[in-house]
Amino acid sequence: MQDDGDPGEDRAAAAPLPVAFYDRPVVEVARDLLGCVVVHGATAGRIVETEAYHETEGACHAWRPPPAGPRRTARTAALFGPPGRAYVYRSYGIHAMLNAVCEPEGTAAAVLVRAVEPVAGVALMRERRPGRPDRELVAGPGRLTLALDVRLADDGTDLTSGDLRIVAAAPGARPVVEVAGPRIGITRATELPWRFADASSPDVSRPWPPGMTRGRRGR
DNA sequence: CATGGGATTGACT
DNA sequence: GTCAATCCCATGC
C-alpha cells in the first residue's frame, strides 16, 4: 500500500492515454494497461491486473455461437463503440465492472480492469469500503469500482477526456513484472491465457496467476 | 411472460 | 470449503 498524498495530483494532471492506445488488438492493450493509472476524482489506482475479451471468443458478452454474428444489446452497446470509452456493466446483480473498450468501432472488445493499487485518495477509499482491511480495498473488479466510485452511469463515457480517465505510468514508476494466465470466473474459452497481472503487486485478486506464488510484495 | 444464468463478493460452516 | 445477494437481459414457451 502506498501513501496517500501528492502523487495523485501529478497523475490527475497527466495527459490521458489517447484513443490510438485503445485502437489496437485487445490483448496488446490488456498487457500495456498494466502500470497505467485509473483516475476518478480524488482517487486513483495503478492497474495491476487485467483481462482481455473479444467478440470472437465465448467469454465475451458480445459473443454468440456461429453462424450468428456478435450480440449487440442495450447492455453491450458500449462494447461496439469507439475505442477509449468505458464499458461498465452489472455483474451478478451487485457489482459494477470497469472495462476499457478497444479495437475499431464496430468490433466488440474490451479490457476488464480486475485490480489496482491505491495511489491517491486512500482515505476516501477506506470511507467507501467501511470495515474492509486495506488488502480488500481494491483487489478485485467489484472492489475497485466501489473504492473509485465507478458506477453504471459511467458506461460509455470517454476515458481519454472525461472525469473518469486512464493515464500512463509516471516516468520512473515501479516496473511491471508481467505474468499471464487463464481468465477468472468464466465458463467458455477458459483455455485462453488472457489474464495479465503485475506479480510484484500485493493487490492482484485471487486466485493468483501461475508464477505469482513467489516474489510478491508482502502486506 | 417465466425462467435461468452470470467477467463477484462477503458471510458463514 | 459452501452459499446467498440481486440485477440485467437472453432465451424459450
PDB file of N, CA and C (backbone and C1' of nucleotides) in Angstrom, chain A residues 71 73-75 90 92-94, chain C residues 4-11:
ATOM      1  N   ARG A  71     -23.447 -10.232 -30.590  1.00  0.00           N
ATOM      2  CA  ARG A  71     -24.685  -9.861 -29.916  1.00  0.00           C
ATOM      3  C   ARG A  71     -24.624  -8.404 -29.461  1.00  0.00           C
ATOM      4  N   THR A  73     -26.692  -5.520 -27.776  1.00  0.00           N
ATOM      5  CA  THR A  73     -27.878  -5.228 -26.969  1.00  0.00           C
ATOM      6  C   THR A  73     -27.668  -3.890 -26.271  1.00  0.00           C
ATOM      7  N   ALA A  74     -28.670  -3.505 -25.509  1.00  0.00           N
ATOM      8  CA  ALA A  74     -28.522  -2.251 -24.760  1.00  0.00           C
ATOM      9  C   ALA A  74     -27.335  -2.347 -23.824  1.00  0.00           C
ATOM     10  N   ARG A  75     -27.172  -3.518 -23.186  1.00  0.00           N
ATOM     11  CA  ARG A  75     -26.067  -3.653 -22.242  1.00  0.00           C
ATOM     12  C   ARG A  75     -24.725  -3.582 -22.939  1.00  0.00           C
ATOM     13  N   ARG A  90     -23.293  -4.441 -14.863  1.00  0.00           N
ATOM     14  CA  ARG A  90     -23.537  -5.003 -13.547  1.00  0.00           C
ATOM     15  C   ARG A  90     -23.337  -6.510 -13.580  1.00  0.00           C
ATOM     16  N   TYR A  92     -23.509 -10.164 -11.564  1.00  0.00           N
ATOM     17  CA  TYR A  92     -24.203 -10.897 -10.504  1.00  0.00           C
ATOM     18  C   TYR A  92     -25.228 -10.022  -9.787  1.00  0.00           C
ATOM     19  N   GLY A  93     -25.760  -9.044 -10.506  1.00  0.00           N
ATOM     20  CA  GLY A  93     -26.786  -8.209  -9.905  1.00  0.00           C
ATOM     21  C   GLY A  93     -26.289  -7.239  -8.873  1.00  0.00           C
ATOM     22  N   ILE A  94     -24.991  -7.228  -8.623  1.00  0.00           N
ATOM     23  CA  ILE A  94     -24.482  -6.491  -7.467  1.00  0.00           C
ATOM     24  C   ILE A  94     -23.354  -5.533  -7.833  1.00  0.00           C
TER      25      ILE A  94
ATOM     26  P    DA C   4     -28.180 -20.746  -0.978  1.00  0.00           P
ATOM     27  O5'  DA C   4     -28.786 -19.360  -0.464  1.00  0.00           O
ATOM     28  C5'  DA C   4     -28.370 -18.863   0.798  1.00  0.00           C
ATOM     29  C4'  DA C   4     -28.185 -17.357   0.738  1.00  0.00           C
ATOM     30  C3'  DA C   4     -29.173 -16.632  -0.179  1.00  0.00           C
ATOM     31  O3'  DA C   4     -29.509 -15.408   0.446  1.00  0.00           O
ATOM     32  C1'  DA C   4     -26.963 -16.213  -0.922  1.00  0.00           C
ATOM     33  P    DA C   5     -30.754 -14.557  -0.120  1.00  0.00           P
ATOM     34  O5'  DA C   5     -30.027 -13.218  -0.581  1.00  0.00           O
ATOM     35  C5'  DA C   5     -29.116 -12.598   0.291  1.00  0.00           C
ATOM     36  C4'  DA C   5     -28.437 -11.441  -0.412  1.00  0.00           C
ATOM     37  C3'  DA C   5     -29.357 -10.673  -1.363  1.00  0.00           C
ATOM     38  O3'  DA C   5     -29.098  -9.298  -1.240  1.00  0.00           O
ATOM     39  C1'  DA C   5     -27.471 -11.494  -2.543  1.00  0.00           C
ATOM     40  P    DT C   6     -30.270  -8.260  -1.488  1.00  0.00           P
ATOM     41  O5'  DT C   6     -30.150  -8.035  -3.062  1.00  0.00           O
ATOM     42  C5'  DT C   6     -28.985  -7.425  -3.568  1.00  0.00           C
ATOM     43  C4'  DT C   6     -29.045  -7.449  -5.078  1.00  0.00           C
ATOM     44  C3'  DT C   6     -30.420  -7.108  -5.640  1.00  0.00           C
ATOM     45  O3'  DT C   6     -30.269  -6.165  -6.676  1.00  0.00           O
ATOM     46  C1'  DT C   6     -29.654  -9.122  -6.571  1.00  0.00           C
ATOM     47  P    DC C   7     -31.620  -5.337  -7.078  1.00  0.00           P
ATOM     48  O5'  DC C   7     -31.320  -5.047  -8.616  1.00  0.00           O
ATOM     49  C5'  DC C   7     -30.050  -4.520  -8.957  1.00  0.00           C
ATOM     50  C4'  DC C   7     -29.669  -5.040 -10.325  1.00  0.00           C
ATOM     51  C3'  DC C   7     -30.718  -4.783 -11.399  1.00  0.00           C
ATOM     52  O3'  DC C   7     -30.070  -4.112 -12.440  1.00  0.00           O
ATOM     53  C1'  DC C   7     -29.944  -7.014 -11.484  1.00  0.00           C
ATOM     54  P    DC C   8     -30.869  -3.239 -13.477  1.00  0.00           P
ATOM     55  O5'  DC C   8     -30.425  -3.943 -14.820  1.00  0.00           O
ATOM     56  C5'  DC C   8     -29.030  -4.061 -15.070  1.00  0.00           C
ATOM     57  C4'  DC C   8     -28.821  -5.118 -16.123  1.00  0.00           C
ATOM     58  C3'  DC C   8     -29.732  -4.969 -17.330  1.00  0.00           C
ATOM     59  O3'  DC C   8     -28.921  -4.986 -18.477  1.00  0.00           O
ATOM     60  C1'  DC C   8     -29.833  -7.178 -16.477  1.00  0.00           C
ATOM     61  P    DC C   9     -29.558  -4.484 -19.862  1.00  0.00           P
ATOM     62  O5'  DC C   9     -29.921  -5.894 -20.504  1.00  0.00           O
ATOM     63  C5'  DC C   9     -28.916  -6.894 -20.581  1.00  0.00           C
ATOM     64  C4'  DC C   9     -29.568  -8.218 -20.860  1.00  0.00           C
ATOM     65  C3'  DC C   9     -30.710  -8.154 -21.894  1.00  0.00           C
ATOM     66  O3'  DC C   9     -30.602  -9.245 -22.759  1.00  0.00           O
ATOM     67  C1'  DC C   9     -31.356  -9.362 -20.064  1.00  0.00           C
ATOM     68  P    DA C  10     -30.175  -9.071 -24.281  1.00  0.00           P
ATOM     69  O5'  DA C  10     -29.851 -10.571 -24.681  1.00  0.00           O
ATOM     70  C5'  DA C  10     -28.837 -11.269 -23.962  1.00  0.00           C
ATOM     71  C4'  DA C  10     -29.151 -12.749 -23.896  1.00  0.00           C
ATOM     72  C3'  DA C  10     -29.857 -13.295 -25.131  1.00  0.00           C
ATOM     73  O3'  DA C  10     -29.351 -14.593 -25.399  1.00  0.00           O
ATOM     74  C1'  DA C  10     -31.228 -13.613 -23.221  1.00  0.00           C
ATOM     75  P    DT C  11     -29.638 -15.321 -26.756  1.00  0.00           P
ATOM     76  O5'  DT C  11     -30.697 -16.428 -26.308  1.00  0.00           O
ATOM     77  C5'  DT C  11     -30.377 -17.271 -25.203  1.00  0.00           C
ATOM     78  C4'  DT C  11     -31.627 -17.977 -24.720  1.00  0.00           C
ATOM     79  C3'  DT C  11     -32.497 -18.556 -25.830  1.00  0.00           C
ATOM     80  O3'  DT C  11     -32.606 -19.951 -25.635  1.00  0.00           O
ATOM     81  C1'  DT C  11     -33.801 -17.431 -24.192  1.00  0.00           C
TER      82       DT C  11
END
